[in-house]
Tab-separated table of C-alpha atoms in Angstrom:
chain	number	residue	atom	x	y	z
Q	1	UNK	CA	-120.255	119.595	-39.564
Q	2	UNK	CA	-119.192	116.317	-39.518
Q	3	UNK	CA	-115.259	115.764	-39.351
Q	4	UNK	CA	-115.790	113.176	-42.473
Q	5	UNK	CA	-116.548	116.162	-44.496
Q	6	UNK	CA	-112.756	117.806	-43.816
Q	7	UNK	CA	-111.875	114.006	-44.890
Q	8	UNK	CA	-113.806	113.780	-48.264
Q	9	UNK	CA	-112.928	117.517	-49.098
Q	10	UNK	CA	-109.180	116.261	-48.345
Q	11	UNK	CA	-109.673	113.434	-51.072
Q	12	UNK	CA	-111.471	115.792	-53.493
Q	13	UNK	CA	-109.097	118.246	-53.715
Q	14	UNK	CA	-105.702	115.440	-53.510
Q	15	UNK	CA	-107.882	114.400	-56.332
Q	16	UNK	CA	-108.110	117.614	-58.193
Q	17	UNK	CA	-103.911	118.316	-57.794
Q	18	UNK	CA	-103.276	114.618	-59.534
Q	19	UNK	CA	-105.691	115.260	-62.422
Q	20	UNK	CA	-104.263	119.315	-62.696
Q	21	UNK	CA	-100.524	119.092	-62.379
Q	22	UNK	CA	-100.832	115.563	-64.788
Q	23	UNK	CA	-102.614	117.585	-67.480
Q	24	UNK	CA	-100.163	120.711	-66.686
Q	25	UNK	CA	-97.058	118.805	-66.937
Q	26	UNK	CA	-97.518	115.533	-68.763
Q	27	UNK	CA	-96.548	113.113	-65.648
Q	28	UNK	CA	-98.007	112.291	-62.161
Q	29	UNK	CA	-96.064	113.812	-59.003
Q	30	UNK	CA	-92.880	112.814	-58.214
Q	31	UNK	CA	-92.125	111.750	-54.551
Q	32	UNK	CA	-90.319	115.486	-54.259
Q	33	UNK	CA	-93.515	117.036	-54.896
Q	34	UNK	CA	-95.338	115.487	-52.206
Q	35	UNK	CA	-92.994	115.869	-49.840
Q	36	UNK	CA	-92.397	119.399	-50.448
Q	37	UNK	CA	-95.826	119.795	-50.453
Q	38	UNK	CA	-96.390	118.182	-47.176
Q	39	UNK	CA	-93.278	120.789	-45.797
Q	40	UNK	CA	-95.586	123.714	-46.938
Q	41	UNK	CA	-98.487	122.574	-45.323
Q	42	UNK	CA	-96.652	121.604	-41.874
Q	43	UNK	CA	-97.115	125.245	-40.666
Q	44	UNK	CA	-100.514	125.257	-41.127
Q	45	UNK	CA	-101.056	121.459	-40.075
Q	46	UNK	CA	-99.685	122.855	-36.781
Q	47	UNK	CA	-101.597	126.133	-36.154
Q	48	UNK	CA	-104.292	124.545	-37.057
Q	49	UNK	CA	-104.198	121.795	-34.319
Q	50	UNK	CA	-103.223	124.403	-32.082
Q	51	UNK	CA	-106.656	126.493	-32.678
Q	52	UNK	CA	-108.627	123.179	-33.054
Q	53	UNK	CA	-108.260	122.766	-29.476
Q	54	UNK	CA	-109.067	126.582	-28.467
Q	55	UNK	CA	-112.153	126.176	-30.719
Q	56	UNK	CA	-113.251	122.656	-29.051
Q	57	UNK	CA	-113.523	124.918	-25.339
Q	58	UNK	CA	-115.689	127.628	-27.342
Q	59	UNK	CA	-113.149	129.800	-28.004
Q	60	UNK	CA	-110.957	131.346	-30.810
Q	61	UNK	CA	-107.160	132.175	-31.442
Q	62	UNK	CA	-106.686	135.378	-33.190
Q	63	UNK	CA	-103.414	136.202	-32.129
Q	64	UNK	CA	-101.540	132.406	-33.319
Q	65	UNK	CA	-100.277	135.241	-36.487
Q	66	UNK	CA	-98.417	137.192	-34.205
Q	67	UNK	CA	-97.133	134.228	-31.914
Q	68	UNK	CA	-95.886	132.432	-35.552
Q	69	UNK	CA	-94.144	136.097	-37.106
Q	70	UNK	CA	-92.511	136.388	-33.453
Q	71	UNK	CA	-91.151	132.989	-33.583
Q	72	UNK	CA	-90.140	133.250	-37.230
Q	73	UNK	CA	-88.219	136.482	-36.268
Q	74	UNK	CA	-86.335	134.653	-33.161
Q	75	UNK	CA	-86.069	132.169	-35.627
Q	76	UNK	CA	-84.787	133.884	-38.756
Q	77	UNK	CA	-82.846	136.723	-36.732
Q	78	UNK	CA	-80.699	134.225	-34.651
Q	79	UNK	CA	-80.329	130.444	-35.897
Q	80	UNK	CA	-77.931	130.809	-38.513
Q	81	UNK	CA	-74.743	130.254	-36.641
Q	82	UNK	CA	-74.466	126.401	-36.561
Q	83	UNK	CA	-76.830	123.504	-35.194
Q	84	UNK	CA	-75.997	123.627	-31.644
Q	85	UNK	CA	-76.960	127.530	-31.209
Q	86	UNK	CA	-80.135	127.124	-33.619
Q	87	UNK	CA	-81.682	124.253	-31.522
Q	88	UNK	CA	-80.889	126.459	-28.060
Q	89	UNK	CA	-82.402	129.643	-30.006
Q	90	UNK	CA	-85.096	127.185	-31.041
Q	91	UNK	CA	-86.014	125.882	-27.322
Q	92	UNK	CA	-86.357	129.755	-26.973
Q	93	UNK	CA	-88.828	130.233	-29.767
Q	94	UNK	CA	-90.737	127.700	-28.042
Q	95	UNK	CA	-90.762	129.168	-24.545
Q	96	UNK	CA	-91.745	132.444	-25.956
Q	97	UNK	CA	-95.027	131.018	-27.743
Q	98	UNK	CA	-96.086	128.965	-24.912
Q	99	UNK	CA	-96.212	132.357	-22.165
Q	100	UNK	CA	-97.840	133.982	-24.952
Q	101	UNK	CA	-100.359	131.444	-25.107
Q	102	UNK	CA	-100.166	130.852	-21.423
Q	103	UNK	CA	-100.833	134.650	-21.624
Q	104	UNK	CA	-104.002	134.195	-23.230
Q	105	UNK	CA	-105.081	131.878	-21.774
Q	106	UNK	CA	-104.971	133.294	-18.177
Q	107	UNK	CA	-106.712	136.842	-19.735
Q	108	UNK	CA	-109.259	134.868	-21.134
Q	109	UNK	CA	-110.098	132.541	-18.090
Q	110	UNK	CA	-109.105	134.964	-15.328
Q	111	UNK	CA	-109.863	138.208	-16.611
Q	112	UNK	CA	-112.897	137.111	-18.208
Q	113	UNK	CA	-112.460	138.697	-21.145
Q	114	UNK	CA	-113.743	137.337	-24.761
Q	115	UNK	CA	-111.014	135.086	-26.654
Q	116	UNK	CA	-112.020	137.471	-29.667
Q	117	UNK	CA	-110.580	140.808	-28.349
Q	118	UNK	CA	-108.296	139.468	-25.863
Q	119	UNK	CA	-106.557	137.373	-28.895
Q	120	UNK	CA	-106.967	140.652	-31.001
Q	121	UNK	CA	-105.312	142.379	-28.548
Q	122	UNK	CA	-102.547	140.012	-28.103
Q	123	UNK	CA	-101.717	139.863	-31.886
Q	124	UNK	CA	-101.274	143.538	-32.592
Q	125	UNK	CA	-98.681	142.863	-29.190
Q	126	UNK	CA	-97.456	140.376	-30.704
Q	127	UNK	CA	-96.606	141.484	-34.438
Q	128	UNK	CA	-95.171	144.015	-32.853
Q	129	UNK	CA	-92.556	142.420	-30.794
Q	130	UNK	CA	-91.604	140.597	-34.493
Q	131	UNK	CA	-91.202	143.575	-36.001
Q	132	UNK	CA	-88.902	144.373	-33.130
Q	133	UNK	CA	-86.804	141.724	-33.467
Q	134	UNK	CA	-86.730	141.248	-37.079
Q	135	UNK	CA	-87.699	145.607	-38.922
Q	136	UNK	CA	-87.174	143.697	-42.249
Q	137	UNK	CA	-87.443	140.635	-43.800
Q	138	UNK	CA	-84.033	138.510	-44.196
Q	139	UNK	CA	-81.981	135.739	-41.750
Q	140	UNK	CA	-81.140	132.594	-42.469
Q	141	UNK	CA	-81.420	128.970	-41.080
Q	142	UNK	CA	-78.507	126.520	-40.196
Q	143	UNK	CA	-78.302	123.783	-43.153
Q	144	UNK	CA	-78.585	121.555	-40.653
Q	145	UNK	CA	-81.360	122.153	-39.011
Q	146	UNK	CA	-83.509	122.102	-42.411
Q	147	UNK	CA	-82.201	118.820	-43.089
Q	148	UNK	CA	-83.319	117.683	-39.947
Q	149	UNK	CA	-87.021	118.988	-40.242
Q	150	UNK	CA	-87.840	120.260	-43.980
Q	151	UNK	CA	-85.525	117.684	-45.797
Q	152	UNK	CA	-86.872	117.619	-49.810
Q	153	UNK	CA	-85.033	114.729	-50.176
Q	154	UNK	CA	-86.199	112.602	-47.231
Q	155	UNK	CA	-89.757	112.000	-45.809
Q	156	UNK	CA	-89.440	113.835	-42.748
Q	157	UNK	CA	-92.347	115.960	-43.229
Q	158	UNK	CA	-94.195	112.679	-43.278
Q	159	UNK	CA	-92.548	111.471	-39.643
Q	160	UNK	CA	-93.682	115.459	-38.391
Q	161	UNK	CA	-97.078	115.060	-39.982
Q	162	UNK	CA	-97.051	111.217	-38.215
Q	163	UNK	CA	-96.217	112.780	-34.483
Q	164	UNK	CA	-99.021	115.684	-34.804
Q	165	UNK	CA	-101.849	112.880	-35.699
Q	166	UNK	CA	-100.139	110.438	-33.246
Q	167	UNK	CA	-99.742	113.275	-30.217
Q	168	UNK	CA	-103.634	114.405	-30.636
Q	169	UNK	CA	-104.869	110.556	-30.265
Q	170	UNK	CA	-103.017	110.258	-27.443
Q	171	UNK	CA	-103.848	113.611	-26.326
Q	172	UNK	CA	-107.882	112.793	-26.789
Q	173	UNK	CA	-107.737	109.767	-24.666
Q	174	UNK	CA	-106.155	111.578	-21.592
Q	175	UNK	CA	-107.987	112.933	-19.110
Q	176	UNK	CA	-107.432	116.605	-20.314
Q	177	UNK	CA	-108.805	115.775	-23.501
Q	178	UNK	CA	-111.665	114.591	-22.380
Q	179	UNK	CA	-112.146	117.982	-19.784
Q	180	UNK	CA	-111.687	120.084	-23.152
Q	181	UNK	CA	-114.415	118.179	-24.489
Q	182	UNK	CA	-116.463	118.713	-21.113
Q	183	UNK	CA	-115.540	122.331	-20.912
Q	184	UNK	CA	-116.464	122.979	-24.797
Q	185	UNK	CA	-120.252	120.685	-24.454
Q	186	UNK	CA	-121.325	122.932	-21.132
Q	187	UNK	CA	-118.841	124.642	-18.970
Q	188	UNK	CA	-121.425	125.017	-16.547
Q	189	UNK	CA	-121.888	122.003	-16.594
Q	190	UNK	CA	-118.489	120.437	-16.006
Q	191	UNK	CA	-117.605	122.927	-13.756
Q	192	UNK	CA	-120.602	121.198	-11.489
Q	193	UNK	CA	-119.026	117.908	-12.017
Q	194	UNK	CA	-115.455	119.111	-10.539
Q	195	UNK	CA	-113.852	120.384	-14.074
Q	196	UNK	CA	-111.265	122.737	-13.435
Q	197	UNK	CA	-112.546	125.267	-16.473
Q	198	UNK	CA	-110.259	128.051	-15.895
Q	199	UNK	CA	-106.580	125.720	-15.981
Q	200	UNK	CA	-108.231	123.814	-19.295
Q	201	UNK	CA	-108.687	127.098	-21.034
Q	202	UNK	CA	-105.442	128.685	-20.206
Q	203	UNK	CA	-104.244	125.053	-20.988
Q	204	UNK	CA	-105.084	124.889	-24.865
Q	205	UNK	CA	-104.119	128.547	-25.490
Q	206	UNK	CA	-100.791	127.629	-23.879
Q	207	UNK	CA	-100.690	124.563	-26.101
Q	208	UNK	CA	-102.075	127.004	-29.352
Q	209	UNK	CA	-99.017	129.440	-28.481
Q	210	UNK	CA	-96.471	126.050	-28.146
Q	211	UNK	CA	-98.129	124.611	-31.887
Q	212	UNK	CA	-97.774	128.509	-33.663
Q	213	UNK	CA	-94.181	128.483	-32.217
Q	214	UNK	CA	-93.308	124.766	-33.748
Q	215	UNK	CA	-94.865	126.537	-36.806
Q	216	UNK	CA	-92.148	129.309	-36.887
Q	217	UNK	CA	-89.615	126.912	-36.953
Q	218	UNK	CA	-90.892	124.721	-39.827
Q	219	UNK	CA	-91.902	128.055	-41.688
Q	220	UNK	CA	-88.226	129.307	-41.296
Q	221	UNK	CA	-86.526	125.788	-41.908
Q	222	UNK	CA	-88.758	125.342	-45.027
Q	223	UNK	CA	-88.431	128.948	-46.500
Q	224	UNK	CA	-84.689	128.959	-45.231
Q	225	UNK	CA	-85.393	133.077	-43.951
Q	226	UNK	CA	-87.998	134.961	-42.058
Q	227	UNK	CA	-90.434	137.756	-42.377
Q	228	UNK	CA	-92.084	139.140	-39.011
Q	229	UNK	CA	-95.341	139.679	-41.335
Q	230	UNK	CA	-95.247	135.581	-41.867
Q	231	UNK	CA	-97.811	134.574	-39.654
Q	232	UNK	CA	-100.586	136.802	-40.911
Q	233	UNK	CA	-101.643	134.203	-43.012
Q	234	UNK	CA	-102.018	132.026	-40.231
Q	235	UNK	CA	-104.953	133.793	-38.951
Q	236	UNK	CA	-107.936	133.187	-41.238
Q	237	UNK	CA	-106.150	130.048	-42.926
Q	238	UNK	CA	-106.356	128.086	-39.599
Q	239	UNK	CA	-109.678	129.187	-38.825
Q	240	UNK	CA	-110.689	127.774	-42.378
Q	241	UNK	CA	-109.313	124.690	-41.670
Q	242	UNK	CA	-111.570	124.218	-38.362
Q	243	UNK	CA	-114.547	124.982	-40.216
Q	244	UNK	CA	-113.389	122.777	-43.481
Q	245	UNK	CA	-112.002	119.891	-40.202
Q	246	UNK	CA	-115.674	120.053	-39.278
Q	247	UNK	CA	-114.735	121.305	-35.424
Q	248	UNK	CA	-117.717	122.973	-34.326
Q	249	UNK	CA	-117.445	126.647	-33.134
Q	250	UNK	CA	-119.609	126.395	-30.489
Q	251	UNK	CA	-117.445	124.068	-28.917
Q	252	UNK	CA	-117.633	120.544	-27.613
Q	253	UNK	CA	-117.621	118.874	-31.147
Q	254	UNK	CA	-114.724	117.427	-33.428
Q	255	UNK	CA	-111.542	116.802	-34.088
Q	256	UNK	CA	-108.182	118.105	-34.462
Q	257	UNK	CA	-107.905	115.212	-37.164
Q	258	UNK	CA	-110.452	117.141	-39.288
Q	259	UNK	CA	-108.359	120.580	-38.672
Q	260	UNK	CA	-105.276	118.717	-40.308
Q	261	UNK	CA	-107.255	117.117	-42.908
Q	262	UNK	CA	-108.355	120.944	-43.368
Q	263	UNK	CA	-104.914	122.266	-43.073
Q	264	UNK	CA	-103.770	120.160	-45.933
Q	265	UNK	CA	-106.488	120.733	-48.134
Q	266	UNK	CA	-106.373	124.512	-48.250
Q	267	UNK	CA	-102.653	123.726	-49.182
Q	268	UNK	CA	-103.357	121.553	-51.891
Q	269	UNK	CA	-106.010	124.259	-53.008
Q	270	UNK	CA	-103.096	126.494	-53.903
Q	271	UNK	CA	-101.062	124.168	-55.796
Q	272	UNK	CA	-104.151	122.961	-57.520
Q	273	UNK	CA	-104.730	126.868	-58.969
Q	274	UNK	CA	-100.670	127.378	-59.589
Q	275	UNK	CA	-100.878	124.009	-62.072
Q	276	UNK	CA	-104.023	125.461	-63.462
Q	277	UNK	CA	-102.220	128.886	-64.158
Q	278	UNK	CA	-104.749	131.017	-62.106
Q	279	UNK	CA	-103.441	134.692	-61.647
Q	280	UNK	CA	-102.142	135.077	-58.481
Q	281	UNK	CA	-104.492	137.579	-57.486
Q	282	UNK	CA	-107.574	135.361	-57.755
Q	283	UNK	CA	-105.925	132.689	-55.290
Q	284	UNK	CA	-107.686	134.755	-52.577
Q	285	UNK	CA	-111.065	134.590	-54.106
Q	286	UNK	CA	-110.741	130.717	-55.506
Q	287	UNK	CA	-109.904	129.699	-51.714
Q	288	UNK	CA	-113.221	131.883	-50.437
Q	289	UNK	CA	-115.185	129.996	-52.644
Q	290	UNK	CA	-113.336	126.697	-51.551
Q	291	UNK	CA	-114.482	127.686	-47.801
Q	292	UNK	CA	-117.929	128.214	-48.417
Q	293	UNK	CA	-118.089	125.424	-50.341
Q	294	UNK	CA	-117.141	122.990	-47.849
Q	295	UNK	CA	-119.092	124.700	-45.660
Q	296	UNK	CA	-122.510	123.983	-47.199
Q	297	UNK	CA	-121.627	120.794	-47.686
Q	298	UNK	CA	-121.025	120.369	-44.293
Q	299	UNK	CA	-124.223	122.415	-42.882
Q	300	UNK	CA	-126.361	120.163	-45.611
Q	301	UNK	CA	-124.808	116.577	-44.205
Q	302	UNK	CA	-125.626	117.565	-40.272
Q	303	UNK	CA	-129.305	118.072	-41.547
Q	304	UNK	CA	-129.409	115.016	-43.153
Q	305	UNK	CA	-128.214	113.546	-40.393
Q	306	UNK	CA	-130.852	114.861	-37.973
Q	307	UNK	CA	-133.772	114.579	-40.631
Q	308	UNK	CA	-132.882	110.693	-40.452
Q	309	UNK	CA	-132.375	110.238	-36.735
């Protein structure tokens, strides 16, 4: 699928939120809504990147749930005594999700086990570390780190948003972009042409782990507490937002781009069915449908593709 498709699906449903919420409440979105909007979908935006690139080697990040509700739990458990202890306890929460991605990574390219169960090992690990750290749901957040990244009243979502596109175009260019690229088209392959397979893979699960942990802290600093059950969310909403992103699952094809593009759709989705006044309990269901959707559009636009070539 096409990463254009994760694109136009991004403009149909931005589309579908202006006409919804300007019928629901008489006026078009005020710059507050779109940038709290934009501080909801950061967590996503960013465990999504993260499992674009395990995705683009062939491979998939179940466990980026329990690295985000261990990092909201550091988070949540420990940050709320002033800005110079939250950003120390924050350097932490990063550490900790890059070795468990580094973890991973080195069971799924040294052990030579399947990213599916290793990472569904690893999660149930994981969660319950969280749950260790944090039994209940509660914490807090310094005021100032919020203001710093999940202001409502500033655009600073929009500078965070502007780094993630910005690091993965510089990331794509490098050398190790390219080798995930290689790795993800044929391992074989590149392994024949002096690709170091093993280091790339245990490379983007390190960097999935490092992105799920930067989600922690924008979940926390947006939410203002924690809940070690946070991430589970995480799981099958970042995986949707490959597929919507157009990043091909057998590897080798797409973009991160299309995983943000993804990542903010599926959050737009949800405000689109609050304006409309959807019961709650359908949201699931709506966003299913949303998936497939997108989906078929995409499967139907790569056979047009090849019919015409």
């Amino acid at each position: 699928m096409p990463k254009v498709i994760g694109y136009a699906v991004l403009a149909a449903t931005f589309t579908a939120y202006l006409v919804v919420y300007t019928t629901s409440l008489g006026h078009l979105p005020t710059s507050f809504d779109y940038l709290s909007l934009l501080n909801t979908a950061l967590p996503l935006v960013l465990v999504a990147a993260g499992q674009s690139l395990v995705v683009l080697t062939g491979g998939i990040d179940l466990s980026v749930g329990g690295m985000v509700g261990l990092g909201v739990a550091i988070m949540a458990a420990t940050s709320g005594g002033g800005l110079a202890a939250s950003l120390g306890w924050i350097a932490v929460v990063l550490a900790a999700g890059l070795l468990c991605g580094t973890a991973n990574g080195l069971i799924v390219a040294k052990g030579r086990i399947a990213p599916i169960l290793t990472t569904l090992a690893t999660l149930s690990v994981y969660s319950g570390l969280a749950l260790k750290v944090l039994p209940v749901p509660g914490g807090s957040v310094a005021p100032e780190v919020r203001a710093v990244l999940t202001n409502p009243d500033l655009p600073t979502a929009l500078l965070w948003l502007g780094l993630v596109v910005a690091g993965w175009l510089v990331l794509r260019r490098t050398r190790f972009g390219m080798r995930v690229y290689a790795v993800g088209s044929d391992e074989t392959a590149a392994r024949a042409v002096g690709v170091p397979a093993a280091r790339v893979k245990v490379a983007v699960y390190a960097l999935s782990g490092l992105c799920s942990a930067l989600a922690a802290v924008f979940y926390v600093a947006t939410t203002t507490s924690g809940d070690p059950n946070a991430g589970t969310s995480y799981i099958l909403t970042s995986i949707a937002a490959v597929v919507v992103g157009g990043v091909a699952f057998s590897g080798g094809r797409g973009s991160a781009l299309g995983a943000i593009a993804g990542a903010l759709s599926l959050t737009l989705v949800v405000d689109v069915l609050f304006f409309a006044g959807i019961d709650p309990l359908y949201q699931s269901l709506f966003q299913g449908l949303f998936l497939v959707v997108a989906v078929l559009l995409g499967g139907a636009t790569l056979r047009l593709r090849r019919a015409a070539s």
